mmCIF file of C-alpha atoms in Angstrom:
data_model
loop_
_atom_site.group_PDB
_atom_site.id
_atom_site.type_symbol
_atom_site.label_atom_id
_atom_site.label_comp_id
_atom_site.label_asym_id
_atom_site.label_seq_id
_atom_site.Cartn_x
_atom_site.Cartn_y
_atom_site.Cartn_z
ATOM 1 C CA MET A 1 -7.141 26.527 -3.029
ATOM 2 C CA ASN A 2 -4.381 28.047 -5.236
ATOM 3 C CA THR A 3 -6.090 30.283 -7.710
ATOM 4 C CA ASP A 4 -3.068 32.252 -8.980
ATOM 5 C CA PRO A 5 -1.795 30.634 -12.166
ATOM 6 C CA THR A 6 1.683 32.075 -11.819
ATOM 7 C CA THR A 7 2.163 30.693 -8.345
ATOM 8 C CA TYR A 8 0.705 27.364 -9.327
ATOM 9 C CA PHE A 9 2.840 26.821 -12.413
ATOM 10 C CA ASP A 10 5.976 27.969 -10.362
ATOM 11 C CA GLU A 11 5.231 25.234 -7.896
ATOM 12 C CA LEU A 12 4.484 22.786 -10.707
ATOM 13 C CA SER A 13 7.788 23.646 -12.470
ATOM 14 C CA THR A 14 9.680 23.201 -9.283
ATOM 15 C CA ALA A 15 8.263 19.676 -8.584
ATOM 16 C CA LEU A 16 8.989 18.640 -12.272
ATOM 17 C CA ARG A 17 12.501 20.097 -12.103
ATOM 18 C CA THR A 18 13.103 18.229 -8.769
ATOM 19 C CA ALA A 19 12.018 15.065 -10.431
ATOM 20 C CA GLY A 20 14.650 15.545 -13.124
ATOM 21 C CA VAL A 21 12.458 16.701 -16.063
ATOM 22 C CA ALA A 22 14.280 18.709 -18.760
ATOM 23 C CA GLU A 23 13.715 22.463 -18.828
ATOM 24 C CA ALA A 24 12.439 22.343 -22.400
ATOM 25 C CA GLN A 25 9.865 19.705 -21.461
ATOM 26 C CA ILE A 26 8.768 21.761 -18.424
ATOM 27 C CA ALA A 27 8.375 24.938 -20.529
ATOM 28 C CA SER A 28 6.363 23.077 -23.129
ATOM 29 C CA THR A 29 4.159 21.495 -20.387
ATOM 30 C CA VAL A 30 3.427 24.809 -18.668
ATOM 31 C CA ALA A 31 2.686 26.537 -22.097
ATOM 32 C CA GLU A 32 0.183 23.862 -23.016
ATOM 33 C CA LEU A 33 -1.598 23.971 -19.592
ATOM 34 C CA THR A 34 -1.599 27.805 -19.560
ATOM 35 C CA GLY A 35 -3.353 27.742 -22.903
ATOM 36 C CA HIS A 36 -5.875 25.224 -21.545
ATOM 37 C CA LEU A 37 -6.693 27.466 -18.582
ATOM 38 C CA ALA A 38 -7.196 30.409 -20.898
ATOM 39 C CA GLU A 39 -9.864 28.333 -22.788
ATOM 40 C CA THR A 40 -11.691 27.088 -19.722
ATOM 41 C CA GLY A 41 -11.372 30.008 -17.505
ATOM 42 C CA THR A 42 -10.998 27.906 -14.407
ATOM 43 C CA ALA A 43 -8.493 28.151 -11.497
ATOM 44 C CA PRO A 44 -5.454 26.003 -11.977
ATOM 45 C CA GLU A 45 -5.864 23.928 -8.701
ATOM 46 C CA GLU A 46 -9.562 23.473 -9.455
ATOM 47 C CA GLU A 47 -8.708 22.160 -12.909
ATOM 48 C CA PHE A 48 -5.648 20.129 -12.197
ATOM 49 C CA GLY A 49 -5.554 19.448 -8.507
ATOM 50 C CA PRO A 50 -2.595 20.248 -6.187
ATOM 51 C CA ALA A 51 0.540 21.059 -8.097
ATOM 52 C CA ALA A 52 2.736 18.388 -6.454
ATOM 53 C CA VAL A 53 0.120 15.645 -7.050
ATOM 54 C CA PHE A 54 -0.423 16.827 -10.702
ATOM 55 C CA ALA A 55 3.327 16.798 -11.284
ATOM 56 C CA ALA A 56 3.493 13.138 -10.341
ATOM 57 C CA GLN A 57 0.469 12.308 -12.509
ATOM 58 C CA LEU A 58 2.182 14.009 -15.443
ATOM 59 C CA GLY A 59 4.944 11.452 -15.035
ATOM 60 C CA GLY A 60 7.305 13.961 -13.527
ATOM 61 C CA THR A 61 9.594 11.343 -12.417
ATOM 62 C CA ALA A 62 9.888 9.693 -15.802
ATOM 63 C CA PRO A 63 13.193 10.175 -17.752
ATOM 64 C CA ALA A 64 13.094 12.835 -20.484
ATOM 65 C CA ALA A 65 12.181 11.897 -23.938
ATOM 66 C CA GLY A 66 14.989 9.941 -25.706
ATOM 67 C CA ALA A 67 16.632 8.946 -22.425
ATOM 68 C CA PRO A 68 17.305 5.205 -21.868
ATOM 69 C CA VAL A 69 14.637 3.555 -19.732
ATOM 70 C CA ALA A 70 15.885 1.378 -16.821
ATOM 71 C CA GLU A 71 14.275 -1.974 -16.429
ATOM 72 C CA ALA A 72 11.644 -1.939 -13.716
ATOM 73 C CA GLU A 73 12.315 -4.004 -10.482
ATOM 74 C CA THR A 74 9.332 -6.055 -9.356
ATOM 75 C CA TRP A 75 8.740 -7.543 -5.828
ATOM 76 C CA THR A 76 5.730 -9.367 -4.378
ATOM 77 C CA TRP A 77 5.424 -9.646 -0.590
ATOM 78 C CA THR A 78 2.831 -10.165 2.102
ATOM 79 C CA ALA A 79 2.192 -9.198 5.752
ATOM 80 C CA ASP A 80 -0.461 -9.836 8.302
ATOM 81 C CA ILE A 81 -2.840 -7.144 9.440
ATOM 82 C CA TYR A 82 -0.820 -6.131 12.439
ATOM 83 C CA SER A 83 2.222 -5.099 10.414
ATOM 84 C CA ASP A 84 1.033 -4.129 6.885
ATOM 85 C CA ARG A 85 0.704 -0.425 7.522
ATOM 86 C CA HIS A 86 4.144 -0.071 9.162
ATOM 87 C CA LEU A 87 5.781 -2.102 6.349
ATOM 88 C CA LEU A 88 3.991 -0.238 3.559
ATOM 89 C CA ALA A 89 5.433 2.989 5.078
ATOM 90 C CA VAL A 90 8.869 1.505 5.117
ATOM 91 C CA HIS A 91 8.791 0.145 1.653
ATOM 92 C CA GLY A 92 7.093 3.183 0.218
ATOM 93 C CA ASP A 93 10.065 5.253 1.471
ATOM 94 C CA GLU A 94 12.261 2.888 -0.505
ATOM 95 C CA GLY A 95 10.412 3.802 -3.723
ATOM 96 C CA TRP A 96 8.186 0.656 -4.021
ATOM 97 C CA GLU A 97 4.889 1.409 -5.684
ATOM 98 C CA VAL A 98 2.043 -1.074 -4.990
ATOM 99 C CA GLU A 99 0.367 -1.802 -8.350
ATOM 100 C CA ARG A 100 -2.235 -4.273 -6.877
ATOM 101 C CA LEU A 101 -3.069 -6.952 -4.487
ATOM 102 C CA ASP A 102 -3.223 -10.394 -6.013
ATOM 103 C CA THR A 103 -5.685 -13.075 -5.231
ATOM 104 C CA LEU A 104 -3.626 -14.230 -2.280
ATOM 105 C CA GLY A 105 -3.616 -10.832 -0.711
ATOM 106 C CA ARG A 106 0.038 -10.177 -1.578
ATOM 107 C CA PHE A 107 1.306 -6.639 -2.466
ATOM 108 C CA VAL A 108 2.559 -6.617 -5.966
ATOM 109 C CA CYS A 109 5.153 -3.768 -6.287
ATOM 110 C CA ARG A 110 7.379 -2.173 -8.891
ATOM 111 C CA ARG A 111 10.219 0.384 -8.874
ATOM 112 C CA VAL A 112 12.205 1.819 -11.693
ATOM 113 C CA PRO A 113 15.890 2.722 -10.911
ATOM 114 C CA GLY A 114 16.615 6.283 -11.808
ATOM 115 C CA SER A 115 13.155 7.516 -11.626
ATOM 116 C CA ALA A 116 11.626 6.062 -8.477
ATOM 117 C CA MET A 117 9.963 8.260 -5.915
ATOM 118 C CA ARG A 118 8.690 7.823 -2.432
ATOM 119 C CA TRP A 119 5.090 6.582 -1.884
ATOM 120 C CA GLU A 120 2.715 6.928 1.020
ATOM 121 C CA TYR A 121 -0.030 4.511 1.860
ATOM 122 C CA ARG A 122 -3.174 4.253 4.017
ATOM 123 C CA ARG A 123 -5.576 1.465 4.863
ATOM 124 C CA GLU A 124 -9.222 2.136 5.336
ATOM 125 C CA LEU A 125 -12.218 0.128 6.406
ATOM 126 C CA ILE A 126 -14.722 0.095 3.431
ATOM 127 C CA SER A 127 -17.394 -2.289 4.621
ATOM 128 C CA GLY A 128 -20.987 -1.452 4.041
ATOM 129 C CA ARG A 129 -21.821 2.171 3.369
ATOM 130 C CA ARG A 130 -18.278 3.451 4.272
ATOM 131 C CA ARG A 131 -16.995 2.685 0.745
ATOM 132 C CA ALA A 132 -18.595 5.619 -1.065
ATOM 133 C CA ARG A 133 -17.782 8.041 1.836
ATOM 134 C CA VAL A 134 -14.096 7.029 2.016
ATOM 135 C CA LEU A 135 -13.603 7.351 -1.775
ATOM 136 C CA ALA A 136 -15.207 10.708 -1.804
ATOM 137 C CA GLU A 137 -12.951 11.922 1.015
ATOM 138 C CA LEU A 138 -9.608 10.543 -0.226
ATOM 139 C CA GLU A 139 -9.754 10.868 -4.038
ATOM 140 C CA PRO A 140 -9.716 14.598 -4.031
ATOM 141 C CA GLU A 141 -6.581 14.527 -2.059
ATOM 142 C CA GLY A 142 -4.795 12.535 -4.700
ATOM 143 C CA TRP A 143 -5.262 9.056 -2.988
ATOM 144 C CA GLU A 144 -5.691 6.204 -5.445
ATOM 145 C CA MET A 145 -7.026 2.762 -4.476
ATOM 146 C CA CYS A 146 -4.376 0.141 -5.193
ATOM 147 C CA GLY A 147 -5.992 -3.024 -3.672
ATOM 148 C CA GLU A 148 -8.630 -4.603 -1.530
ATOM 149 C CA TRP A 149 -8.515 -7.319 0.910
ATOM 150 C CA VAL A 150 -11.448 -8.588 3.093
ATOM 151 C CA LEU A 151 -12.817 -5.456 4.855
ATOM 152 C CA TYR A 152 -10.053 -3.066 3.902
ATOM 153 C CA ALA A 153 -8.942 -0.979 0.835
ATOM 154 C CA TYR A 154 -5.431 0.170 0.421
ATOM 155 C CA PHE A 155 -4.682 3.584 -1.032
ATOM 156 C CA LYS A 156 -1.489 5.167 -2.405
ATOM 157 C CA ARG A 157 -0.186 8.545 -3.551
ATOM 158 C CA PRO A 158 3.195 10.045 -4.307
ATOM 159 C CA LYS A 159 4.744 11.478 -1.140
ATOM 160 C CA ALA A 160 5.468 14.694 -3.059
ATOM 161 C CA ALA A 161 1.804 15.478 -2.485
ATOM 162 C CA SER A 162 2.459 15.961 1.227
ATOM 163 C CA GLU A 163 6.174 16.637 1.421
ATOM 164 C CA GLY A 164 7.058 18.293 -1.880
ATOM 165 C CA PRO A 165 10.739 18.240 -2.938
ATOM 166 C CA ALA A 166 11.713 16.600 0.291
ATOM 167 C CA ALA A 167 10.144 13.324 -1.069
ATOM 168 C CA GLU A 168 12.763 13.014 -3.786
ATOM 169 C CA LEU A 169 14.551 9.667 -3.626
ATOM 170 C CA ALA A 170 18.225 10.098 -4.447
ATOM 171 C CA THR A 171 19.377 6.507 -3.919
ATOM 172 C CA LEU A 172 17.654 3.159 -3.821
ATOM 173 C CA PRO A 173 18.099 0.621 -1.043
ATOM 174 C CA ALA A 174 18.745 -2.952 -2.174
ATOM 175 C CA LYS A 175 15.640 -4.954 -3.070
ATOM 176 C CA PRO A 176 14.437 -6.918 0.048
ATOM 177 C CA LYS A 177 15.161 -10.647 0.081
ATOM 178 C CA GLY A 178 12.168 -11.581 2.146
ATOM 179 C CA TRP A 179 8.524 -11.805 1.063
ATOM 180 C CA LEU A 180 6.679 -12.933 4.209
ATOM 181 C CA TYR A 181 6.430 -10.615 7.169
ATOM 182 C CA LEU A 182 4.684 -11.706 10.379
ATOM 183 C CA SER A 183 4.149 -9.630 13.412
ATOM 184 C CA THR A 184 4.601 -10.920 16.914
ATOM 185 C CA ARG A 185 0.939 -11.431 17.398
ATOM 186 C CA GLY A 186 0.549 -13.066 13.922
ATOM 187 C CA ARG A 187 3.423 -15.501 14.633
ATOM 188 C CA TRP A 188 1.898 -16.511 17.938
ATOM 189 C CA MET A 189 -1.496 -17.162 16.330
ATOM 190 C CA LEU A 190 0.036 -19.238 13.588
ATOM 191 C CA ALA A 191 2.127 -21.237 15.991
ATOM 192 C CA ALA A 192 -0.889 -21.975 18.269
ATOM 193 C CA TRP A 193 -2.885 -23.346 15.499
ATOM 194 C CA ALA A 194 -0.090 -25.425 14.112
ATOM 195 C CA THR A 195 0.620 -26.834 17.609
ATOM 196 C CA LEU A 196 -3.045 -27.799 17.910
ATOM 197 C CA LEU A 197 -2.955 -29.619 14.682
ATOM 198 C CA VAL A 198 0.251 -31.446 15.495
ATOM 199 C CA PHE A 199 -1.082 -32.534 18.906
ATOM 200 C CA LEU A 200 -4.400 -33.821 17.560
ATOM 201 C CA GLY A 201 -2.634 -35.648 14.692
ATOM 202 C CA THR A 202 -0.081 -37.348 16.925
ATOM 203 C CA ALA A 203 -2.595 -38.246 19.555
ATOM 204 C CA TYR A 204 -4.768 -39.863 17.001
ATOM 205 C CA LEU A 205 -1.984 -41.844 15.427
ATOM 206 C CA ILE A 206 -0.655 -43.350 18.669
ATOM 207 C CA GLY A 207 -4.221 -44.117 19.893
ATOM 208 C CA ALA A 208 -4.126 -41.727 22.807
ATOM 209 C CA LEU A 209 -7.076 -39.780 21.418
ATOM 210 C CA HIS A 210 -10.162 -41.849 22.085
ATOM 211 C CA MET A 211 -12.601 -40.098 19.878
ATOM 212 C CA PRO A 212 -13.784 -40.376 16.333
ATOM 213 C CA SER A 213 -11.580 -38.735 13.650
ATOM 214 C CA TYR A 214 -14.435 -36.349 12.625
ATOM 215 C CA VAL A 215 -14.437 -34.996 16.264
ATOM 216 C CA ALA A 216 -10.748 -34.207 16.018
ATOM 217 C CA ALA A 217 -11.213 -32.540 12.737
ATOM 218 C CA LEU A 218 -14.097 -30.573 14.145
ATOM 219 C CA ILE A 219 -11.815 -29.297 17.079
ATOM 220 C CA ALA A 220 -9.108 -28.335 14.607
ATOM 221 C CA THR A 221 -11.691 -26.543 12.436
ATOM 222 C CA SER A 222 -13.105 -24.765 15.388
ATOM 223 C CA GLY A 223 -9.622 -23.565 16.274
ATOM 224 C CA ALA A 224 -9.127 -22.187 12.802
ATOM 225 C CA ALA A 225 -12.600 -20.533 12.998
ATOM 226 C CA ALA A 226 -11.710 -18.960 16.312
ATOM 227 C CA ALA A 227 -8.489 -17.616 14.908
ATOM 228 C CA ALA A 228 -10.352 -16.229 11.846
ATOM 229 C CA TYR A 229 -12.956 -14.465 14.176
ATOM 230 C CA GLY A 230 -10.217 -12.946 16.175
ATOM 231 C CA THR A 231 -8.580 -11.652 13.009
ATOM 232 C CA LYS A 232 -11.810 -10.286 11.729
ATOM 233 C CA ARG A 233 -12.457 -8.462 15.084
ATOM 234 C CA ASP A 234 -8.986 -6.944 14.927
ATOM 235 C CA LEU A 235 -9.619 -5.896 11.353
ATOM 236 C CA VAL A 236 -12.621 -3.880 12.393
ATOM 237 C CA LYS A 237 -10.726 -2.445 15.393
ATOM 238 C CA GLY A 238 -7.875 -1.569 13.107
ATOM 239 C CA THR A 239 -5.318 -3.098 15.511
ATOM 240 C CA ASP A 240 -1.659 -2.742 14.659
ATOM 241 C CA ASP A 241 0.956 -3.824 17.187
ATOM 242 C CA GLY A 242 3.864 -2.497 15.159
ATOM 243 C CA LYS A 243 6.114 -5.312 16.133
ATOM 244 C CA THR A 244 7.197 -7.059 12.992
ATOM 245 C CA THR A 245 9.461 -9.883 12.286
ATOM 246 C CA ALA A 246 10.533 -10.593 8.621
ATOM 247 C CA LYS A 247 10.755 -14.218 7.625
ATOM 248 C CA ALA A 248 11.880 -15.206 4.172
ATOM 249 C CA ARG A 249 10.898 -18.516 2.607
#
């Protein structure tokens, strides 16, 4: 832990300066924080956390006061469990910050041109008693929960927390056109289930399927249940095949 105020505030000033904060604003911030430490008598990192993380929390990447604020870009996308971690890493490096997961499990993101920074993400299993333990381990390191889905929680933090000035984002790639990302395994599972439904429906319509309609429905439902079970099993295992295909609709 950094207990030297001079070293800490030098690091904090560097992070703010790298983010484009005006020198006058940096000096004012450091003076205010120094006075606060004098009153509390605590070590800077104990009081504020790591300098790089604290700089991001202070809004170090925001434009200086009085500067025009660019309109934020927004983008919502989704992926299956076999590709989400890889894609979060890719899009985080492009400056996309996940604000939340919506009711459909989609990542709702924003990015402000001129002040965007790189983000890093992680996915953690939080079922049962693991939730409290995961939060206790990650929050002190600057990780913030940005969404939950089924058995998992997603966490984010500015990449400056681990890479410092190297995490600065000089230029922004174009906003992706796609919104649906399926891995190879995910596409095969979806195709198999769709094929089963088409086969049962066609066979029933032409009279080749000599069974009550409720039996056909039961078979289709069983197929969906089997796919859901396989997905849940992979969720617990944390499987990620890393082979992703983007498909826009």
